[in-house]
Tab-separated table of C-alpha atoms in Angstrom:
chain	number	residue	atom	x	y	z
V	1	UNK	CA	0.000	0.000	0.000
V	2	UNK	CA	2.740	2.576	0.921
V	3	UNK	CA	4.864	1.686	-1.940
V	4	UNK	CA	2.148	2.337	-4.859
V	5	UNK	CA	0.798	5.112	-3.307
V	6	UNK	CA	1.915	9.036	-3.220
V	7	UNK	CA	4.702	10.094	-0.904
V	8	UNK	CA	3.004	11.403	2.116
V	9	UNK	CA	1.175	8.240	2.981
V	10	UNK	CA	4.322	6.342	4.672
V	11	UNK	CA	4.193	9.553	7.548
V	12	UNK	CA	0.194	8.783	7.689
V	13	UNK	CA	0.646	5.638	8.594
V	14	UNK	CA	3.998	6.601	10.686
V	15	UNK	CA	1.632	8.752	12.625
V	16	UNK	CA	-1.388	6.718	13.309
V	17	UNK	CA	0.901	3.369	13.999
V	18	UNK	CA	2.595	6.102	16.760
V	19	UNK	CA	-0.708	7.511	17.399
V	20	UNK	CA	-2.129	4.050	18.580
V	21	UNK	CA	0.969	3.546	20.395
V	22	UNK	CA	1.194	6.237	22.570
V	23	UNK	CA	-2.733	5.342	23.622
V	24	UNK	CA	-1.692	1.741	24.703
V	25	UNK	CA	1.053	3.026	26.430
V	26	UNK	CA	-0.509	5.630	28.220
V	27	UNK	CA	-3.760	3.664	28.745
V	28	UNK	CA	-1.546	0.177	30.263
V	29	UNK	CA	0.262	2.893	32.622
V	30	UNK	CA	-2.559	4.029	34.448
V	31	UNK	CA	-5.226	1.447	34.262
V	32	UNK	CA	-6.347	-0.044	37.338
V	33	UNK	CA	-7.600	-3.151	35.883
V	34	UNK	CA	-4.191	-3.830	34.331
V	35	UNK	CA	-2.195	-6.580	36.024
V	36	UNK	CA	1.431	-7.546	35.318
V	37	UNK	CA	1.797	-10.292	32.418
V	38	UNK	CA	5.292	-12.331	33.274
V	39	UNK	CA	7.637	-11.516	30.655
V	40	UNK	CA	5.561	-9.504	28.567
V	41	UNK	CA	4.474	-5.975	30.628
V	42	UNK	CA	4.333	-5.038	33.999
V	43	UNK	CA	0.559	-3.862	35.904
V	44	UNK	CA	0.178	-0.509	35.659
V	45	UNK	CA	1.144	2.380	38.494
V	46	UNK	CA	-2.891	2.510	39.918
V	47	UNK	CA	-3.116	-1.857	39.945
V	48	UNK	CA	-4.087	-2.879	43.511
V	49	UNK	CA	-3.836	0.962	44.962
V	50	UNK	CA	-6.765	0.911	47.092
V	51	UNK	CA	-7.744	4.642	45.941
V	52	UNK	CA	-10.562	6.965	47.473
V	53	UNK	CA	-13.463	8.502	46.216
V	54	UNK	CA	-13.919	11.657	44.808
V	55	UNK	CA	-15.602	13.877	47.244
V	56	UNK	CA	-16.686	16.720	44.849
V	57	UNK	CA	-14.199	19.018	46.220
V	58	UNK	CA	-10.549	19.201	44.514
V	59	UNK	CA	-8.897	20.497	47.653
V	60	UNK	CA	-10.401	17.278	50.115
V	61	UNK	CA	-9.673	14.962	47.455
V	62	UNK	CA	-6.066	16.920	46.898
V	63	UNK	CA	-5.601	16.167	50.692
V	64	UNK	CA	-6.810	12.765	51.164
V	65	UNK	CA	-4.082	11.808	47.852
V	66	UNK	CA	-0.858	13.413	49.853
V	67	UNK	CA	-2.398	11.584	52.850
V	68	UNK	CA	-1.618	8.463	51.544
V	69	UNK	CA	1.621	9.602	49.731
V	70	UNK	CA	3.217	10.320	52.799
V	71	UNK	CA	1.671	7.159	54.290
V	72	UNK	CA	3.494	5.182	51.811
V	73	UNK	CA	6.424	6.815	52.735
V	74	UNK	CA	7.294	8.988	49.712
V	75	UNK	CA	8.571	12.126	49.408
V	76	UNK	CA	6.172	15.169	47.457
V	77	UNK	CA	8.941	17.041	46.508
V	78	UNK	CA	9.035	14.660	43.462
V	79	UNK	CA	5.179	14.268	42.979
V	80	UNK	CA	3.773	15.334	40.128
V	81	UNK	CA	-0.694	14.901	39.129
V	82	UNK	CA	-1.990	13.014	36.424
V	83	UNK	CA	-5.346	13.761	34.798
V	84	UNK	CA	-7.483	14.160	32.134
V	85	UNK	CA	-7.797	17.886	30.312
V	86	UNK	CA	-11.115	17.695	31.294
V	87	UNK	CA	-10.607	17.539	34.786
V	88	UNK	CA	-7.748	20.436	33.951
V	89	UNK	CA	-10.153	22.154	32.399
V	90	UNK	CA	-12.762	22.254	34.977
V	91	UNK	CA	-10.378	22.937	37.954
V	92	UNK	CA	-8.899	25.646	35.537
V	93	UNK	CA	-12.787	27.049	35.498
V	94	UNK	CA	-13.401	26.896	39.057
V	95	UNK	CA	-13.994	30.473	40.582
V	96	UNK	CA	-14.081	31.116	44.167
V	97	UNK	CA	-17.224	33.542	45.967
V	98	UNK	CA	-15.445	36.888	44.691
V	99	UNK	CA	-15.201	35.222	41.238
V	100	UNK	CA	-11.548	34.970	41.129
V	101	UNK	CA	-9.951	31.767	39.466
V	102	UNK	CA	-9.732	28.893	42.685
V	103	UNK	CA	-6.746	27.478	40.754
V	104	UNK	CA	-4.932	30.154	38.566
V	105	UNK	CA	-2.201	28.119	37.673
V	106	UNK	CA	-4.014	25.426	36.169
V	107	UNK	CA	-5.252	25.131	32.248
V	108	UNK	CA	-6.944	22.226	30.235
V	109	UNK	CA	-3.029	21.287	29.219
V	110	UNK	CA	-1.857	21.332	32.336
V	111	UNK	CA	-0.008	23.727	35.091
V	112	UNK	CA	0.116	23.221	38.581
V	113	UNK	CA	-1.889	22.202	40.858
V	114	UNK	CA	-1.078	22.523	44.942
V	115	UNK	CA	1.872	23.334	43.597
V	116	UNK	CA	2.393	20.197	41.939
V	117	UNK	CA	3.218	19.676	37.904
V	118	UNK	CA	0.329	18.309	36.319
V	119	UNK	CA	0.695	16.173	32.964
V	120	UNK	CA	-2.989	15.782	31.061
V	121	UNK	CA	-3.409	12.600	29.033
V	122	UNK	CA	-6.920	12.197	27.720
V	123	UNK	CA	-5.918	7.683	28.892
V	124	UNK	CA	-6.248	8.816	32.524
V	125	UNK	CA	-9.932	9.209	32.357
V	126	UNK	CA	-11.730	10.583	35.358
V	127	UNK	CA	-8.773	9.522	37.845
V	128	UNK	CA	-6.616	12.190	39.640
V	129	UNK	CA	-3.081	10.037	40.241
V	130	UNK	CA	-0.453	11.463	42.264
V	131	UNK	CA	2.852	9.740	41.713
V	132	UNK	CA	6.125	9.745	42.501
V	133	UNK	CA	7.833	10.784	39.209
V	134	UNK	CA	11.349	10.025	40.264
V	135	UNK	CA	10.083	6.083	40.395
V	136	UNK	CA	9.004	6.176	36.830
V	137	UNK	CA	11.472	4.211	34.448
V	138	UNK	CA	10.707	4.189	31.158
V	139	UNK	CA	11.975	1.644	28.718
V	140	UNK	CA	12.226	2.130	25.070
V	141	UNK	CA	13.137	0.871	22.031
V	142	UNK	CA	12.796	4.257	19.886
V	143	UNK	CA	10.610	6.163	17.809
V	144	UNK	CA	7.793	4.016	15.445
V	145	UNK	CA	9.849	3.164	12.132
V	146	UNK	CA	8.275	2.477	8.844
V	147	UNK	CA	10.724	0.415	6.146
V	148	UNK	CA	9.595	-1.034	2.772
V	149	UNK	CA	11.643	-3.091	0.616
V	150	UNK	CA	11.137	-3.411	-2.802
């Protein structure tokens, strides 16, 4: 199919093979459901984390996250929020009684919030993760490559 066809369509499919990629990858990292397969992937950073509910309001449910941070013994210097840019967007939206912005910092791609990075990926669904970014280890092979022979 590439080789018959015009020029651009090897970066097409480049970019949706690296497209669907990036959505397993992100998706396997923070699914709960997602248990480790023995020699093939480990369970993702949420498996077995007994989380809490949401309570409605960001700051409680902010609280109630570094709670059990520090429980586990880790350090928040190195914490950093992950969440879906709709849940970025709608803290970014949040006014307080005087109609000022509740968190100024934050925007539908991102900020800070309690003065922690935030990274938005639209896998995390309606989760808010705090995790310990210095425990993260990524391994990877490189970038998507397409070859053709002919």
């Amino acid at each position: 199919l590439i080789r018959f066809s015009s020029p651009a369509a090897d970066a097409l499919v480049r970019n949706a093979l690296a497209e669907a990629v990036v959505a397993r990858l992100d998706t396997d990292f923070v699914d709960p459901k997602k248990a480790a397969v023995a020699d093939v992937s480990p369970a993702s950073i949420t498996h077995d984390v007994k989380g809490t509910a949401s309570t409605g309001n960001p700051d409680a449910d902010a609280e109630a996250a570094f709670g059990q941070f520090v429980a586990a013994n880790l350090q928040p210097t190195g914490a950093v929020w992950l969440m879906s840019s709709t849940n970025a967007l709608a803290l970014s939206m949040r006014k307080n009684a005087l109609g000022q912005k509740e968190y100024p910092d934050m925007t539908l791609l991102g900020g800070s919030f309690q003065g922690l990075p935030v990274i938005v990926s639209q896998y995390v669904g309606d989760q808010l993760v705090l995790v310990n970014a210095p425990d993260i280890y990524l391994a990877d092979d490189g970038g998507v490559a397409v070859d053709m022979s002919r």
